[in-house]
PDB file of C-alpha atoms in Angstrom:
ATOM      1  CA  MET A   1     -29.679 145.052-152.301  1.00 77.00           C
ATOM      2  CA  LYS A   2     -26.999 142.495-153.136  1.00 85.00           C
ATOM      3  CA  LEU A   3     -25.602 141.750-156.561  1.00 88.00           C
ATOM      4  CA  SER A   4     -26.352 138.054-156.113  1.00 90.00           C
ATOM      5  CA  ASN A   5     -30.083 138.924-155.761  1.00 89.00           C
ATOM      6  CA  ILE A   6     -29.932 140.976-158.954  1.00 89.00           C
ATOM      7  CA  VAL A   7     -28.249 138.082-160.796  1.00 91.00           C
ATOM      8  CA  GLU A   8     -30.832 135.620-159.510  1.00 90.00           C
ATOM      9  CA  LEU A   9     -33.726 137.870-160.467  1.00 91.00           C
ATOM     10  CA  SER A  10     -32.349 138.619-163.910  1.00 90.00           C
ATOM     11  CA  GLN A  11     -32.128 134.886-164.667  1.00 89.00           C
ATOM     12  CA  GLN A  12     -35.926 134.923-164.868  1.00 90.00           C
ATOM     13  CA  ASP A  13     -35.897 137.611-167.538  1.00 91.00           C
ATOM     14  CA  HIS A  14     -36.830 136.517-171.054  1.00 90.00           C
ATOM     15  CA  PRO A  15     -36.568 138.107-174.490  1.00 91.00           C
ATOM     16  CA  PRO A  16     -39.499 139.916-176.100  1.00 87.00           C
ATOM     17  CA  ILE A  17     -41.998 137.791-177.996  1.00 84.00           C
ATOM     18  CA  ARG A  18     -41.653 138.109-181.757  1.00 80.00           C
ATOM     19  CA  GLN A  19     -44.848 138.702-183.687  1.00 77.00           C
ATOM     20  CA  THR A  20     -43.586 137.263-186.965  1.00 78.00           C
ATOM     21  CA  PRO A  21     -41.473 134.158-187.609  1.00 77.00           C
ATOM     22  CA  LEU A  22     -37.837 134.833-188.284  1.00 76.00           C
ATOM     23  CA  TRP A  23     -36.939 132.030-190.649  1.00 75.00           C
ATOM     24  CA  PRO A  24     -38.129 133.649-193.941  1.00 80.00           C
ATOM     25  CA  HIS A  25     -35.985 136.740-193.193  1.00 80.00           C
ATOM     26  CA  ALA A  26     -32.957 134.657-192.231  1.00 80.00           C
ATOM     27  CA  LEU A  27     -33.206 132.592-195.421  1.00 83.00           C
ATOM     28  CA  ASP A  28     -33.600 135.725-197.566  1.00 85.00           C
ATOM     29  CA  ALA A  29     -30.634 137.385-195.830  1.00 81.00           C
ATOM     30  CA  ALA A  30     -28.473 134.294-196.412  1.00 78.00           C
ATOM     31  CA  ASP A  31     -29.513 134.255-200.101  1.00 82.00           C
ATOM     32  CA  ARG A  32     -28.655 137.951-200.490  1.00 83.00           C
ATOM     33  CA  ILE A  33     -25.237 137.440-198.889  1.00 79.00           C
ATOM     34  CA  ARG A  34     -24.507 134.473-201.141  1.00 75.00           C
ATOM     35  CA  ALA A  35     -25.555 136.490-204.213  1.00 80.00           C
ATOM     36  CA  SER A  36     -23.410 139.480-203.219  1.00 77.00           C
ATOM     37  CA  GLU A  37     -20.439 137.192-202.516  1.00 72.00           C
ATOM     38  CA  GLY A  38     -20.911 135.768-206.008  1.00 67.00           C
ATOM     39  CA  ARG A  39     -20.892 139.272-207.486  1.00 67.00           C
ATOM     40  CA  VAL A  40     -17.765 140.240-205.532  1.00 66.00           C
ATOM     41  CA  LEU A  41     -16.058 137.072-206.771  1.00 64.00           C
ATOM     42  CA  ALA A  42     -17.032 137.864-210.382  1.00 69.00           C
ATOM     43  CA  VAL A  43     -15.724 141.443-210.065  1.00 68.00           C
ATOM     44  CA  ALA A  44     -12.498 140.175-208.467  1.00 69.00           C
ATOM     45  CA  CYS A  45     -12.007 137.700-211.330  1.00 66.00           C
ATOM     46  CA  ALA A  46     -12.673 140.372-213.948  1.00 71.00           C
ATOM     47  CA  LEU A  47     -10.256 142.748-212.186  1.00 70.00           C
ATOM     48  CA  SER A  48      -7.514 140.158-211.931  1.00 74.00           C
ATOM     49  CA  VAL A  49      -7.888 139.300-215.642  1.00 71.00           C
ATOM     50  CA  SER A  50      -7.686 142.974-216.652  1.00 73.00           C
ATOM     51  CA  VAL A  51      -4.693 143.529-214.359  1.00 72.00           C
ATOM     52  CA  ALA A  52      -2.962 140.518-215.923  1.00 74.00           C
ATOM     53  CA  VAL A  53      -3.659 141.870-219.428  1.00 72.00           C
ATOM     54  CA  ALA A  54      -2.397 145.327-218.447  1.00 74.00           C
ATOM     55  CA  VAL A  55       0.791 143.896-216.923  1.00 72.00           C
ATOM     56  CA  ALA A  56       1.451 141.803-220.014  1.00 71.00           C
ATOM     57  CA  GLY A  57       0.837 144.821-222.285  1.00 71.00           C
ATOM     58  CA  THR A  58       3.188 147.018-220.273  1.00 73.00           C
ATOM     59  CA  ALA A  59       5.841 144.321-220.381  1.00 68.00           C
ATOM     60  CA  CYS A  60       5.576 144.191-224.198  1.00 65.00           C
ATOM     61  CA  LEU A  61       5.866 147.992-224.508  1.00 64.00           C
ATOM     62  CA  THR A  62       8.842 148.337-222.187  1.00 67.00           C
ATOM     63  CA  GLU A  63      10.773 145.389-223.624  1.00 66.00           C
ATOM     64  CA  PRO A  64      13.825 146.752-225.544  1.00 63.00           C
ATOM     65  CA  ALA A  65      13.375 146.509-229.315  1.00 61.00           C
ATOM     66  CA  PRO A  66      15.870 144.289-231.170  1.00 62.00           C
ATOM     67  CA  PRO A  67      18.739 146.292-232.744  1.00 62.00           C
ATOM     68  CA  ASP A  68      17.950 147.620-236.200  1.00 65.00           C
ATOM     69  CA  PRO A  69      20.826 146.614-238.591  1.00 61.00           C
ATOM     70  CA  LEU A  70      20.148 149.642-240.864  1.00 60.00           C
ATOM     71  CA  GLU A  71      20.577 152.053-237.948  1.00 62.00           C
ATOM     72  CA  SER A  72      24.177 150.947-237.286  1.00 60.00           C
ATOM     73  CA  ILE A  73      24.985 151.403-240.994  1.00 58.00           C
ATOM     74  CA  PHE A  74      23.632 155.006-240.965  1.00 57.00           C
ATOM     75  CA  VAL A  75      25.569 155.761-237.785  1.00 57.00           C
ATOM     76  CA  SER A  76      28.839 154.543-239.385  1.00 60.00           C
ATOM     77  CA  LEU A  77      28.167 156.578-242.567  1.00 57.00           C
ATOM     78  CA  GLU A  78      27.627 159.735-240.470  1.00 58.00           C
ATOM     79  CA  GLY A  79      30.997 159.186-238.808  1.00 58.00           C
ATOM     80  CA  GLY A  80      29.721 158.095-235.415  1.00 52.00           C
ATOM     81  CA  ALA A  81      30.775 155.070-233.583  1.00 50.00           C
ATOM     82  CA  PRO A  82      29.498 151.907-235.287  1.00 48.00           C
TER      83      PRO A  82
ATOM     84  CA  MET B   1     -33.172 111.693-192.932  1.00 54.00           C
ATOM     85  CA  ASP B   2     -33.299 114.460-190.305  1.00 90.00           C
ATOM     86  CA  ASP B   3     -33.575 118.164-191.023  1.00 91.00           C
ATOM     87  CA  VAL B   4     -29.909 118.843-190.295  1.00 92.00           C
ATOM     88  CA  ARG B   5     -28.795 116.433-193.025  1.00 92.00           C
ATOM     89  CA  ARG B   6     -31.427 117.720-195.410  1.00 93.00           C
ATOM     90  CA  ALA B   7     -30.311 121.297-194.703  1.00 92.00           C
ATOM     91  CA  GLN B   8     -26.686 120.289-195.347  1.00 92.00           C
ATOM     92  CA  ARG B   9     -27.820 119.185-198.803  1.00 91.00           C
ATOM     93  CA  GLY B  10     -29.363 122.591-199.453  1.00 88.00           C
ATOM     94  CA  ASP B  11     -33.004 121.837-198.607  1.00 91.00           C
ATOM     95  CA  ARG B  12     -34.527 125.270-197.928  1.00 90.00           C
ATOM     96  CA  ASP B  13     -37.589 123.925-196.167  1.00 91.00           C
ATOM     97  CA  ALA B  14     -35.413 121.928-193.785  1.00 92.00           C
ATOM     98  CA  LEU B  15     -33.369 125.069-193.057  1.00 91.00           C
ATOM     99  CA  GLY B  16     -36.579 126.946-192.339  1.00 91.00           C
ATOM    100  CA  ARG B  17     -37.752 124.220-189.949  1.00 92.00           C
ATOM    101  CA  LEU B  18     -34.380 124.216-188.165  1.00 93.00           C
ATOM    102  CA  ILE B  19     -34.514 127.981-187.671  1.00 93.00           C
ATOM    103  CA  ALA B  20     -38.108 127.850-186.445  1.00 91.00           C
ATOM    104  CA  ARG B  21     -37.198 125.081-183.989  1.00 93.00           C
ATOM    105  CA  HIS B  22     -34.164 126.872-182.524  1.00 94.00           C
ATOM    106  CA  GLU B  23     -35.322 130.481-182.745  1.00 93.00           C
ATOM    107  CA  ASP B  24     -36.317 130.654-179.075  1.00 92.00           C
ATOM    108  CA  SER B  25     -33.135 129.150-177.650  1.00 94.00           C
ATOM    109  CA  VAL B  26     -30.926 131.369-179.848  1.00 95.00           C
ATOM    110  CA  GLY B  27     -33.059 134.373-178.896  1.00 94.00           C
ATOM    111  CA  ARG B  28     -32.626 133.612-175.186  1.00 94.00           C
ATOM    112  CA  ILE B  29     -28.828 133.427-175.558  1.00 95.00           C
ATOM    113  CA  LEU B  30     -28.598 136.690-177.480  1.00 96.00           C
ATOM    114  CA  TRP B  31     -30.879 138.577-175.097  1.00 95.00           C
ATOM    115  CA  ARG B  32     -27.906 138.432-172.716  1.00 94.00           C
ATOM    116  CA  PHE B  33     -25.828 140.385-175.218  1.00 96.00           C
ATOM    117  CA  THR B  34     -28.146 143.292-175.893  1.00 94.00           C
ATOM    118  CA  ARG B  35     -31.281 144.826-174.396  1.00 92.00           C
ATOM    119  CA  ASP B  36     -32.229 146.629-177.580  1.00 92.00           C
ATOM    120  CA  GLN B  37     -34.938 144.768-179.475  1.00 92.00           C
ATOM    121  CA  GLY B  38     -33.797 145.923-182.919  1.00 91.00           C
ATOM    122  CA  GLU B  39     -30.192 144.922-182.229  1.00 93.00           C
ATOM    123  CA  TRP B  40     -31.358 141.654-180.708  1.00 94.00           C
ATOM    124  CA  GLU B  41     -33.400 140.721-183.775  1.00 92.00           C
ATOM    125  CA  SER B  42     -30.509 141.450-186.086  1.00 92.00           C
ATOM    126  CA  LEU B  43     -28.124 139.408-183.896  1.00 95.00           C
ATOM    127  CA  VAL B  44     -30.543 136.480-183.980  1.00 94.00           C
ATOM    128  CA  GLN B  45     -30.754 136.809-187.747  1.00 93.00           C
ATOM    129  CA  ASP B  46     -26.949 137.052-188.069  1.00 94.00           C
ATOM    130  CA  THR B  47     -26.672 133.828-186.086  1.00 96.00           C
ATOM    131  CA  PHE B  48     -28.939 131.969-188.489  1.00 95.00           C
ATOM    132  CA  VAL B  49     -27.188 133.470-191.512  1.00 93.00           C
ATOM    133  CA  GLU B  50     -23.884 132.128-190.094  1.00 94.00           C
ATOM    134  CA  MET B  51     -25.567 128.810-189.396  1.00 95.00           C
ATOM    135  CA  ILE B  52     -26.746 128.570-193.015  1.00 92.00           C
ATOM    136  CA  GLY B  53     -23.293 129.548-194.293  1.00 91.00           C
ATOM    137  CA  SER B  54     -21.469 126.911-192.276  1.00 92.00           C
ATOM    138  CA  ILE B  55     -23.997 124.106-191.891  1.00 93.00           C
ATOM    139  CA  ARG B  56     -22.117 121.932-194.377  1.00 91.00           C
ATOM    140  CA  SER B  57     -19.144 121.925-192.013  1.00 91.00           C
ATOM    141  CA  TYR B  58     -21.259 120.766-189.047  1.00 92.00           C
ATOM    142  CA  ARG B  59     -20.228 117.322-187.819  1.00 87.00           C
ATOM    143  CA  ALA B  60     -22.641 115.397-185.647  1.00 78.00           C
ATOM    144  CA  ASP B  61     -19.980 114.735-182.958  1.00 76.00           C
ATOM    145  CA  SER B  62     -21.350 117.622-180.891  1.00 78.00           C
ATOM    146  CA  GLY B  63     -25.097 118.203-180.619  1.00 90.00           C
ATOM    147  CA  PHE B  64     -26.635 120.592-183.122  1.00 94.00           C
ATOM    148  CA  GLU B  65     -28.043 122.829-180.384  1.00 94.00           C
ATOM    149  CA  HIS B  66     -24.617 123.107-178.756  1.00 93.00           C
ATOM    150  CA  TRP B  67     -23.018 123.926-182.125  1.00 95.00           C
ATOM    151  CA  LEU B  68     -25.654 126.595-182.773  1.00 96.00           C
ATOM    152  CA  ALA B  69     -25.252 128.015-179.252  1.00 96.00           C
ATOM    153  CA  ARG B  70     -21.547 128.474-179.962  1.00 96.00           C
ATOM    154  CA  ILE B  71     -22.352 130.422-183.129  1.00 97.00           C
ATOM    155  CA  ALA B  72     -24.858 132.601-181.227  1.00 97.00           C
ATOM    156  CA  THR B  73     -22.287 133.264-178.485  1.00 97.00           C
ATOM    157  CA  ARG B  74     -19.679 134.211-181.099  1.00 97.00           C
ATOM    158  CA  VAL B  75     -22.114 136.602-182.800  1.00 97.00           C
ATOM    159  CA  GLY B  76     -23.022 138.199-179.455  1.00 97.00           C
ATOM    160  CA  TYR B  77     -19.397 138.493-178.388  1.00 96.00           C
ATOM    161  CA  ARG B  78     -18.497 140.126-181.708  1.00 96.00           C
ATOM    162  CA  HIS B  79     -21.294 142.616-181.092  1.00 95.00           C
ATOM    163  CA  TRP B  80     -19.722 143.551-177.748  1.00 94.00           C
ATOM    164  CA  THR B  81     -16.232 143.938-179.170  1.00 92.00           C
ATOM    165  CA  ARG B  82     -17.554 146.076-182.029  1.00 89.00           C
ATOM    166  CA  ARG B  83     -19.306 148.343-179.567  1.00 81.00           C
ATOM    167  CA  ARG B  84     -16.105 148.531-177.599  1.00 68.00           C
ATOM    168  CA  ARG B  85     -14.132 149.508-180.693  1.00 64.00           C
ATOM    169  CA  ASN B  86     -16.690 152.163-181.553  1.00 60.00           C
ATOM    170  CA  ARG B  87     -16.007 153.553-178.098  1.00 57.00           C
ATOM    171  CA  GLU B  88     -19.682 153.736-177.340  1.00 56.00           C
ATOM    172  CA  ARG B  89     -20.166 154.639-173.743  1.00 56.00           C
ATOM    173  CA  VAL B  90     -22.459 152.555-171.618  1.00 52.00           C
ATOM    174  CA  ARG B  91     -25.126 154.598-169.934  1.00 53.00           C
ATOM    175  CA  PRO B  92     -23.904 155.716-166.541  1.00 56.00           C
ATOM    176  CA  LEU B  93     -25.326 153.777-163.668  1.00 58.00           C
ATOM    177  CA  CYS B  94     -27.379 155.447-161.057  1.00 64.00           C
ATOM    178  CA  GLU B  95     -28.427 154.566-157.581  1.00 71.00           C
ATOM    179  CA  ASP B  96     -31.997 155.275-158.682  1.00 74.00           C
ATOM    180  CA  SER B  97     -32.199 151.984-160.616  1.00 78.00           C
ATOM    181  CA  ILE B  98     -30.988 150.063-157.588  1.00 78.00           C
ATOM    182  CA  ARG B  99     -33.455 151.809-155.317  1.00 75.00           C
ATOM    183  CA  ALA B 100     -36.297 151.209-157.778  1.00 79.00           C
ATOM    184  CA  LEU B 101     -35.340 147.580-158.083  1.00 79.00           C
ATOM    185  CA  ALA B 102     -35.252 147.137-154.328  1.00 77.00           C
ATOM    186  CA  ALA B 103     -38.750 148.605-154.121  1.00 80.00           C
ATOM    187  CA  ARG B 104     -40.197 146.626-157.031  1.00 84.00           C
ATOM    188  CA  PRO B 105     -38.083 143.576-157.943  1.00 85.00           C
ATOM    189  CA  GLU B 106     -38.872 142.888-161.614  1.00 89.00           C
ATOM    190  CA  PRO B 107     -36.733 140.430-163.615  1.00 91.00           C
ATOM    191  CA  SER B 108     -36.519 142.754-166.625  1.00 89.00           C
ATOM    192  CA  ASP B 109     -35.343 145.698-164.482  1.00 89.00           C
ATOM    193  CA  ALA B 110     -32.807 143.466-162.757  1.00 90.00           C
ATOM    194  CA  ALA B 111     -31.547 142.237-166.126  1.00 91.00           C
ATOM    195  CA  GLN B 112     -31.326 145.810-167.413  1.00 89.00           C
ATOM    196  CA  LEU B 113     -29.303 146.903-164.389  1.00 88.00           C
ATOM    197  CA  LEU B 114     -27.032 143.891-164.640  1.00 90.00           C
ATOM    198  CA  HIS B 115     -26.549 144.545-168.346  1.00 89.00           C
ATOM    199  CA  GLU B 116     -25.387 148.070-167.576  1.00 86.00           C
ATOM    200  CA  LEU B 117     -23.094 146.871-164.792  1.00 88.00           C
ATOM    201  CA  LEU B 118     -21.522 144.207-166.982  1.00 91.00           C
ATOM    202  CA  GLY B 119     -21.171 146.764-169.774  1.00 89.00           C
ATOM    203  CA  ARG B 120     -18.357 148.291-167.715  1.00 88.00           C
ATOM    204  CA  ILE B 121     -16.358 145.106-167.918  1.00 92.00           C
ATOM    205  CA  ASP B 122     -14.175 144.094-170.884  1.00 93.00           C
ATOM    206  CA  PRO B 123     -15.766 141.593-173.302  1.00 94.00           C
ATOM    207  CA  PRO B 124     -13.702 138.485-172.359  1.00 95.00           C
ATOM    208  CA  GLU B 125     -14.435 138.792-168.642  1.00 96.00           C
ATOM    209  CA  ARG B 126     -17.989 139.870-169.358  1.00 96.00           C
ATOM    210  CA  LEU B 127     -18.531 136.747-171.450  1.00 97.00           C
ATOM    211  CA  ALA B 128     -17.163 134.535-168.674  1.00 97.00           C
ATOM    212  CA  LEU B 129     -19.573 136.109-166.153  1.00 95.00           C
ATOM    213  CA  THR B 130     -22.512 135.913-168.548  1.00 95.00           C
ATOM    214  CA  LEU B 131     -21.997 132.241-169.326  1.00 96.00           C
ATOM    215  CA  VAL B 132     -21.396 131.178-165.730  1.00 95.00           C
ATOM    216  CA  TYR B 133     -23.756 133.439-163.766  1.00 93.00           C
ATOM    217  CA  LEU B 134     -26.557 134.097-166.224  1.00 91.00           C
ATOM    218  CA  GLU B 135     -26.566 131.002-168.412  1.00 92.00           C
ATOM    219  CA  GLY B 136     -25.731 128.853-165.388  1.00 91.00           C
ATOM    220  CA  LEU B 137     -23.027 126.869-167.200  1.00 95.00           C
ATOM    221  CA  SER B 138     -20.218 125.054-165.431  1.00 95.00           C
ATOM    222  CA  LEU B 139     -16.696 126.362-166.093  1.00 96.00           C
ATOM    223  CA  GLU B 140     -16.054 123.425-168.454  1.00 96.00           C
ATOM    224  CA  ASP B 141     -19.249 123.998-170.425  1.00 95.00           C
ATOM    225  CA  ALA B 142     -18.677 127.748-170.486  1.00 97.00           C
ATOM    226  CA  ALA B 143     -15.171 127.180-171.886  1.00 97.00           C
ATOM    227  CA  ALA B 144     -16.576 124.905-174.598  1.00 95.00           C
ATOM    228  CA  ARG B 145     -19.263 127.425-175.465  1.00 95.00           C
ATOM    229  CA  ALA B 146     -16.793 130.303-175.720  1.00 96.00           C
ATOM    230  CA  GLY B 147     -14.263 128.219-177.632  1.00 94.00           C
ATOM    231  CA  TRP B 148     -11.624 128.766-174.912  1.00 95.00           C
ATOM    232  CA  SER B 149      -9.444 126.291-173.074  1.00 96.00           C
ATOM    233  CA  SER B 150     -10.532 125.290-169.602  1.00 95.00           C
ATOM    234  CA  GLY B 151      -7.489 127.059-168.095  1.00 96.00           C
ATOM    235  CA  GLY B 152      -8.253 130.208-170.092  1.00 96.00           C
ATOM    236  CA  MET B 153     -11.807 130.195-168.814  1.00 96.00           C
ATOM    237  CA  LYS B 154     -10.683 129.850-165.186  1.00 96.00           C
ATOM    238  CA  MET B 155      -8.204 132.699-165.595  1.00 96.00           C
ATOM    239  CA  ARG B 156     -10.828 134.984-167.151  1.00 96.00           C
ATOM    240  CA  MET B 157     -13.346 134.095-164.465  1.00 96.00           C
ATOM    241  CA  ARG B 158     -10.834 134.961-161.739  1.00 95.00           C
ATOM    242  CA  ARG B 159     -10.199 138.364-163.319  1.00 95.00           C
ATOM    243  CA  ALA B 160     -13.918 138.806-163.949  1.00 95.00           C
ATOM    244  CA  ARG B 161     -14.816 138.296-160.278  1.00 94.00           C
ATOM    245  CA  ILE B 162     -12.302 140.945-159.220  1.00 93.00           C
ATOM    246  CA  ARG B 163     -13.600 143.377-161.829  1.00 93.00           C
ATOM    247  CA  LEU B 164     -17.223 142.668-160.913  1.00 92.00           C
ATOM    248  CA  ALA B 165     -16.506 143.355-157.255  1.00 90.00           C
ATOM    249  CA  GLN B 166     -15.017 146.740-158.239  1.00 90.00           C
ATOM    250  CA  VAL B 167     -18.001 147.613-160.439  1.00 88.00           C
ATOM    251  CA  ALA B 168     -20.443 146.556-157.738  1.00 86.00           C
ATOM    252  CA  ALA B 169     -18.575 148.589-155.126  1.00 86.00           C
ATOM    253  CA  ASP B 170     -18.738 151.662-157.405  1.00 84.00           C
ATOM    254  CA  CYS B 171     -22.510 151.366-157.259  1.00 83.00           C
ATOM    255  CA  GLY B 172     -22.654 150.689-153.555  1.00 82.00           C
ATOM    256  CA  LEU B 173     -23.643 147.051-154.072  1.00 82.00           C
ATOM    257  CA  GLU B 174     -22.425 144.070-152.090  1.00 80.00           C
ATOM    258  CA  LEU B 175     -21.547 140.948-154.049  1.00 80.00           C
ATOM    259  CA  GLY B 176     -23.611 138.671-151.835  1.00 79.00           C
ATOM    260  CA  ASP B 177     -23.143 134.934-152.139  1.00 77.00           C
ATOM    261  CA  LEU B 178     -21.992 134.779-155.762  1.00 78.00           C
ATOM    262  CA  PRO B 179     -19.677 131.773-156.238  1.00 76.00           C
TER     263      PRO B 179
END
């Protein structure tokens, strides 16, 4: 048997016949995907907001405090460097 | 207004009619990419889900059926490359199938055998062979369907013929008068 005969014969093959229409399933699947994409987007937004808040908070905590004028007075009274 | 335009504006009924109208042609294309009915149904569904997701970007410069056929081909091709990545082994060929086919030439058995033979070929070359030999497309049309340049298609087809001859020889098959 030659491959060309197999190719020719297989061109007459056809897919199985579906018993139920596909379109309701395809529409439902597309709706589900859209809904889940919406949820992912909402979670991503919430995450990015909380990350931004956390970064801002950390920046506030790590920022050096302004020098306390009283502290330098105490240091001079105790004999340390002013 | 036709169903494509209605569907682009979010009309669900129009989308449903479009799917019902093109279900058979999309099914025929994807039957070349798998012989498993469950996989086939999910590939057909994936195609329509992609169609729904991108229908707003469809421009009427190419026919709707051609546009949809490109999506179906992309979905089928992705299925092949995923299987390749998963390192799933194609079922080993046997001379028995060829002997059985010679004794009782049934289109479905021939298609099954060809599917297994082509499963030994890398997805790009396999797609070129599928579009040209099984879908009967010209090289130009096959390139458009696959989203490749015409030169790229010719190059892949050249490689594909060499690879197919090797695969056929492994199974003791002659190529015959394949172009």
